[in-house]
CSV table of C-alpha atoms in Angstrom, one decimal:
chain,number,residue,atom,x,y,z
A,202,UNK,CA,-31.8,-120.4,-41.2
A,203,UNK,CA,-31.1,-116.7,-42.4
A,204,UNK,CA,-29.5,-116.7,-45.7
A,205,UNK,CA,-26.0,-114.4,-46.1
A,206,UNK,CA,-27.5,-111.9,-48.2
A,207,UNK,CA,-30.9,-111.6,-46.5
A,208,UNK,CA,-28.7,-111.4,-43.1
A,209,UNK,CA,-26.6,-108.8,-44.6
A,210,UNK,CA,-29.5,-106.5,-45.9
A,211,UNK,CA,-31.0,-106.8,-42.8
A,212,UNK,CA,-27.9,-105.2,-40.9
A,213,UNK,CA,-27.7,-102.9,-43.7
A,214,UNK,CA,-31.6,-101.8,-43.0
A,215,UNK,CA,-30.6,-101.6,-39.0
A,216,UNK,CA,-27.7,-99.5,-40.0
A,217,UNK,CA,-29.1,-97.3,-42.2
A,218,UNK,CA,-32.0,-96.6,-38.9
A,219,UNK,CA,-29.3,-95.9,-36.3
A,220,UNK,CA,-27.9,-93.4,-38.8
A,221,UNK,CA,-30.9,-91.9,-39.1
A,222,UNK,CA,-32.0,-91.7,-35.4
A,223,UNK,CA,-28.5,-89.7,-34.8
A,224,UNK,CA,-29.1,-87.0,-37.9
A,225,UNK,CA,-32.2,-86.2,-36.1
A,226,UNK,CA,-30.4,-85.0,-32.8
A,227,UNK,CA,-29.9,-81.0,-32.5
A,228,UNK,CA,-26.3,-80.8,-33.1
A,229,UNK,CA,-25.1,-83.4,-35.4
A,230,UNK,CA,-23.5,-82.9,-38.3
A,231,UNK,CA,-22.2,-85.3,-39.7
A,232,UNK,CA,-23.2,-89.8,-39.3
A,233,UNK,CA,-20.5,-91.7,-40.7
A,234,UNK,CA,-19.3,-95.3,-40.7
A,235,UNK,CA,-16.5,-96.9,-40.3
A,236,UNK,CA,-14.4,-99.4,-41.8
A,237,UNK,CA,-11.1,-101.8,-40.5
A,238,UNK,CA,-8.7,-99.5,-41.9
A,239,UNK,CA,-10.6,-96.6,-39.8
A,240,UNK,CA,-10.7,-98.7,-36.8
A,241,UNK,CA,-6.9,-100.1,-36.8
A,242,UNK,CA,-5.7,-96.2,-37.3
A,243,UNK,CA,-8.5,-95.2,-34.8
A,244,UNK,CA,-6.9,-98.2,-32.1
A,245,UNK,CA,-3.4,-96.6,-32.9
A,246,UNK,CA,-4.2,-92.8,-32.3
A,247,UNK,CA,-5.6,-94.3,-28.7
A,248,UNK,CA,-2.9,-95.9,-27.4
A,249,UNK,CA,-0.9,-92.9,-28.6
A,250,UNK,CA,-3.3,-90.6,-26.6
A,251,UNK,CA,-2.9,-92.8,-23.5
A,252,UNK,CA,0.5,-93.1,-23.6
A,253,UNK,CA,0.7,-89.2,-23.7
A,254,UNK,CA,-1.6,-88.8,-21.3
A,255,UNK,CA,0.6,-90.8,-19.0
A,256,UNK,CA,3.5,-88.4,-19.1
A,257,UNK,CA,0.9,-85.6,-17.9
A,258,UNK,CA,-0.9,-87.1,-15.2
A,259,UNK,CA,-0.1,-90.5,-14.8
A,260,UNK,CA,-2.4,-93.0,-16.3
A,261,UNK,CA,-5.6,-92.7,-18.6
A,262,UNK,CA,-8.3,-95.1,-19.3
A,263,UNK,CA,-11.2,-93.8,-22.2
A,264,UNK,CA,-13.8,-96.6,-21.3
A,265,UNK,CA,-16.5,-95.5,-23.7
A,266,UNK,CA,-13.7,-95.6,-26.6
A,267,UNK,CA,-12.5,-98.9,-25.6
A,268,UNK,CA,-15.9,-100.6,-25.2
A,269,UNK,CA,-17.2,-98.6,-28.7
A,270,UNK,CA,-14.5,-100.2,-30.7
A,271,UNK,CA,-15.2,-103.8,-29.8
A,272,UNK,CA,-19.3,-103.3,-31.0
A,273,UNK,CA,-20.1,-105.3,-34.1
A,274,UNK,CA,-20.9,-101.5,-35.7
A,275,UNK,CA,-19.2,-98.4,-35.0
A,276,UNK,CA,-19.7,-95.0,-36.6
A,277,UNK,CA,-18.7,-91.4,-36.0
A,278,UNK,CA,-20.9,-88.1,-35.2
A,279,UNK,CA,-19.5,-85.3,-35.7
A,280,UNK,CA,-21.3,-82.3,-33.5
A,281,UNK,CA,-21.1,-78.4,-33.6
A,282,UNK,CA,-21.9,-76.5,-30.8
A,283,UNK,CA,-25.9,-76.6,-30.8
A,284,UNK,CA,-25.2,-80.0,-29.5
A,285,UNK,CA,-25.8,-80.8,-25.5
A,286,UNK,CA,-22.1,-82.0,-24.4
A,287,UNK,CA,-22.0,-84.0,-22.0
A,288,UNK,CA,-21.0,-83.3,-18.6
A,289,UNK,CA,-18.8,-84.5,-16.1
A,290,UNK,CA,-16.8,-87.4,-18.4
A,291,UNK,CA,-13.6,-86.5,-16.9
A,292,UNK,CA,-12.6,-88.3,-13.2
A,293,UNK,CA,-9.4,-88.7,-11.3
A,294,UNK,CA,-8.3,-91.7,-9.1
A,295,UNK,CA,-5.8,-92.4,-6.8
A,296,UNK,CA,-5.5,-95.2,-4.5
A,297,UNK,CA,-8.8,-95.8,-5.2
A,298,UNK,CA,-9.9,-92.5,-4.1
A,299,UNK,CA,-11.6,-90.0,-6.5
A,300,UNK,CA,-9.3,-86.8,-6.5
A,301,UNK,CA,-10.4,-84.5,-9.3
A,302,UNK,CA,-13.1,-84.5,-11.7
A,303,UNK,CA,-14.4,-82.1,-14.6
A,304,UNK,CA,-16.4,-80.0,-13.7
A,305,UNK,CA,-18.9,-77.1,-16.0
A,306,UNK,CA,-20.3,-75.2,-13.0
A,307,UNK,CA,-18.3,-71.8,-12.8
A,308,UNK,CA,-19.6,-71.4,-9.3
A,309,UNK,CA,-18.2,-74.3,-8.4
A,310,UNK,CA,-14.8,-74.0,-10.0
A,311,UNK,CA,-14.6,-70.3,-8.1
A,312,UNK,CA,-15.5,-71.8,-5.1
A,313,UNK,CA,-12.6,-74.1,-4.8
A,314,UNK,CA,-10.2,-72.1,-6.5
A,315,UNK,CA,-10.2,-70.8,-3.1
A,316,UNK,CA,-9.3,-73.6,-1.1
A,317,UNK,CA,-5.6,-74.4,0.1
A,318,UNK,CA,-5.9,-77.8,-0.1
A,319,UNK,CA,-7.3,-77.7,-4.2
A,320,UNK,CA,-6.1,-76.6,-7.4
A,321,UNK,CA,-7.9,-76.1,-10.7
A,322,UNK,CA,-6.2,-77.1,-14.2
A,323,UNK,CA,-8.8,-75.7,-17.0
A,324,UNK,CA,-12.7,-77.1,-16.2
A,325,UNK,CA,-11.1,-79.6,-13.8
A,326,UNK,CA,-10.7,-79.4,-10.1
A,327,UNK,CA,-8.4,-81.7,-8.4
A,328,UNK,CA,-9.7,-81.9,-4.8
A,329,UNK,CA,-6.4,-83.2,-3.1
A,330,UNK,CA,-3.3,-81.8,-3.9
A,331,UNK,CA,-1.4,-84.1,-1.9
A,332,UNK,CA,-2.8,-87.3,-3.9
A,333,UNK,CA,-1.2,-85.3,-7.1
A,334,UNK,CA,2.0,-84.7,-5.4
A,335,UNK,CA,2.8,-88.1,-3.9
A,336,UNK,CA,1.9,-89.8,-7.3
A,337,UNK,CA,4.7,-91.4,-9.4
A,338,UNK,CA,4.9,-93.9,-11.8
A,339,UNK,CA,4.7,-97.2,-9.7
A,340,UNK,CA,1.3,-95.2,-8.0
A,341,UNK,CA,-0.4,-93.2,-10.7
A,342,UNK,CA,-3.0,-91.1,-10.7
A,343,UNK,CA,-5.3,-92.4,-13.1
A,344,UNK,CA,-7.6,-90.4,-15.6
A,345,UNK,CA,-11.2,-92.2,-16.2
A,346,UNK,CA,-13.2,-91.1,-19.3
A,347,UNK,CA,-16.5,-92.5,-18.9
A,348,UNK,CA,-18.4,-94.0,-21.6
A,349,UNK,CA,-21.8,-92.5,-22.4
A,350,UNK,CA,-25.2,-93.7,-23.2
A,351,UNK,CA,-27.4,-93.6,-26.2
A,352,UNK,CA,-30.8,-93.5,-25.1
A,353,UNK,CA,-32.1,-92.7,-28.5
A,354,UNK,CA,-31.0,-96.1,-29.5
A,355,UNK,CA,-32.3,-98.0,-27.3
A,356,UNK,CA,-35.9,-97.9,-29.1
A,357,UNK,CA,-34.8,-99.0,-32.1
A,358,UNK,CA,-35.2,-102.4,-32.7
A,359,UNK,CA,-32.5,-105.4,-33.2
A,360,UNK,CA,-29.6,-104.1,-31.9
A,361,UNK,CA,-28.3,-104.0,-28.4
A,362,UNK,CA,-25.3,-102.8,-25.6
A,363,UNK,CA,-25.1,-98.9,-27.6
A,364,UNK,CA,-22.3,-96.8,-26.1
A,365,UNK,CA,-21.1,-93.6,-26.7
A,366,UNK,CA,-17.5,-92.6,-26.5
A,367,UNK,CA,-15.2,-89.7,-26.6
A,368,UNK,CA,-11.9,-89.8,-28.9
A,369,UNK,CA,-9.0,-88.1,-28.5
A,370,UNK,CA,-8.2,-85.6,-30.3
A,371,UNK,CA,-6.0,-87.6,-32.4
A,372,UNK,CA,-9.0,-89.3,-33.7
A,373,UNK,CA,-11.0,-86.0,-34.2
A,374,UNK,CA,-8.4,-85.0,-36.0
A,375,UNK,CA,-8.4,-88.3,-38.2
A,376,UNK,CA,-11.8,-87.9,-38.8
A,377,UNK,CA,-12.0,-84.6,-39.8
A,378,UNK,CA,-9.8,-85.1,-42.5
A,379,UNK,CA,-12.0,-88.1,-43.5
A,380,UNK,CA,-14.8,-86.0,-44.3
A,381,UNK,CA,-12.9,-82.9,-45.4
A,382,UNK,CA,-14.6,-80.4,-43.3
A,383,UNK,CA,-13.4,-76.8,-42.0
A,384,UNK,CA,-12.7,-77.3,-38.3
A,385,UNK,CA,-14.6,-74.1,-37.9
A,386,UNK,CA,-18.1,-75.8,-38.2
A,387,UNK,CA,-17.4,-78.8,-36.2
A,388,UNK,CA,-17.2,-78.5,-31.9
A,389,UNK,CA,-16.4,-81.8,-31.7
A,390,UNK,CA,-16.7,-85.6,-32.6
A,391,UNK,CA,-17.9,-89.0,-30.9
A,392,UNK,CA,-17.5,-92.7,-31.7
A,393,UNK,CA,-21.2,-94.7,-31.5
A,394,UNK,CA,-20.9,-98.5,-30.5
A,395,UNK,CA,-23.6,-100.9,-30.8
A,396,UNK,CA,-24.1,-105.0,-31.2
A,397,UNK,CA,-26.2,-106.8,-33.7
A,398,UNK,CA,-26.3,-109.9,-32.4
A,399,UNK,CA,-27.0,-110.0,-28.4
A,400,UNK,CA,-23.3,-110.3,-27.0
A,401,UNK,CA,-21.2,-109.6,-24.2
A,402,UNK,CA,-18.2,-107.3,-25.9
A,403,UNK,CA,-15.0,-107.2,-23.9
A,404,UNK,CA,-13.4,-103.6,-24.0
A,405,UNK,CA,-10.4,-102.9,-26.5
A,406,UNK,CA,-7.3,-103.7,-24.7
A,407,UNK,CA,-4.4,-101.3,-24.2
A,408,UNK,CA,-1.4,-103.3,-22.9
A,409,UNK,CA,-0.8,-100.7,-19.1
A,410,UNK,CA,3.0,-102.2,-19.7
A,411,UNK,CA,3.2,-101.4,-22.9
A,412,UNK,CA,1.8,-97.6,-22.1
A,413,UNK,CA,4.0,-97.0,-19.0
A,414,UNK,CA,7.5,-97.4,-20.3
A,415,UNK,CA,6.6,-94.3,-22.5
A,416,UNK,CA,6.9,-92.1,-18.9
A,417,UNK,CA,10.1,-90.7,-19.0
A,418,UNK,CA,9.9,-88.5,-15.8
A,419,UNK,CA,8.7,-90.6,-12.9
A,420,UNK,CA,7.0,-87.5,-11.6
A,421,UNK,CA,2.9,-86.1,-12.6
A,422,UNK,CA,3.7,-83.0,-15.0
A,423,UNK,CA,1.3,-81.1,-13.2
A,424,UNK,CA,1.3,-77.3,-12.3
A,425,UNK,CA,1.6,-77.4,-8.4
């Protein structure tokens, strides 16, 4: 049997190696860790970012946030714009159909800016205007932000299930203030999951009932 304080120094030694794996990617500034009083405020700032998100498009899910904050470790990078974003994090449902998704290609964007049956809102296209229009809030469109791998992780030894997820921005904004850093130098942020001990974590759970009362129009704000 491991002893507390061997176990302990040995999660402090796995910590300490993640850490260092994600200073050495182009683009990171900043590896930090976080505590419960992080993570409670962090779990707050979400459910306020979904319940927001519901008045502008219907419904929003952030799986890779949700799944991060039920690892036994999770930490912050915080990236400036030599990092590689990831693409395509952003998708749209409705009725089970995909509708919209972001999208980085400016060809593509032109293309069906074009197309009478299509709309664009920023980076993402929403492919069915229809789907948008007939949404309310007994049928919403819901807004998927996938979770993201870690492939530099997966090397390292004794630790397992790393996701990668992308906050709000009311969690950038929390965490920016944590480290007390212009905003100038820093494009963006992410929240790193990972287990210690081999487990199956179930997602954070935002109460959907709780989220939807917050919709006062019944209708999607959208431009159409």
């Amino acid at each position: 049997m491991i002893a507390p304080m061997t176990k302990i120094s040995q999660q402090t030694s796995i910590i300490q190696s993640v850490k260092k794996e994600l200073r050495s990617v182009k683009g990171v500034c900043r590896v930090i860790s976080l505590d419960t009083a992080d993570l409670d405020k962090i779990k707050e700032l979400e459910i306020l970012d979904e319940q927001i998100g519901c008045k502008m498009i219907g419904r929003k899910h952030n799986a890779g946030i949700r799944k991060a904050l039920c690892s036994d470790v999770v930490l912050s990078l915080m990236v400036n714009k030599e990092y590689d974003w990831p693409v395509n994090t952003i998708k749209l449902y409705h009725k089970g159909k995909i509708i919209g998704e972001d999208i980085q290609d400016h060809n593509t964007i032109n293309e069906f800016s074009g197309h009478a049956d299509s709309f664009i809102m920023g980076n993402i296209i929403f492919y069915d205007k229809e789907s948008v229009r007939n949404s309310n809030i007994n049928d919403p469109i819901c807004m998927f932000v996938t979770e993201q791998s870690c492939p530099r992780l997966d090397t390292l030894g004794g630790i397992s299930d790393a996701v990668m997820g992308i906050p709000s921005r009311y969690t950038h904004d929390y965490l920016q203030l944590k480290i007390a850093r212009d905003q100038k130098d820093i494009l963006g942020s992410f929240l790193v999951g990972f287990n210690i001990d081999k487990r199956v974590s179930l997602p954070f759970s935002i109460d959907d009932g709780r989220i939807s009362t917050n919709i006062i129009d019944r209708k999607c704000q959208l431009p159409l």
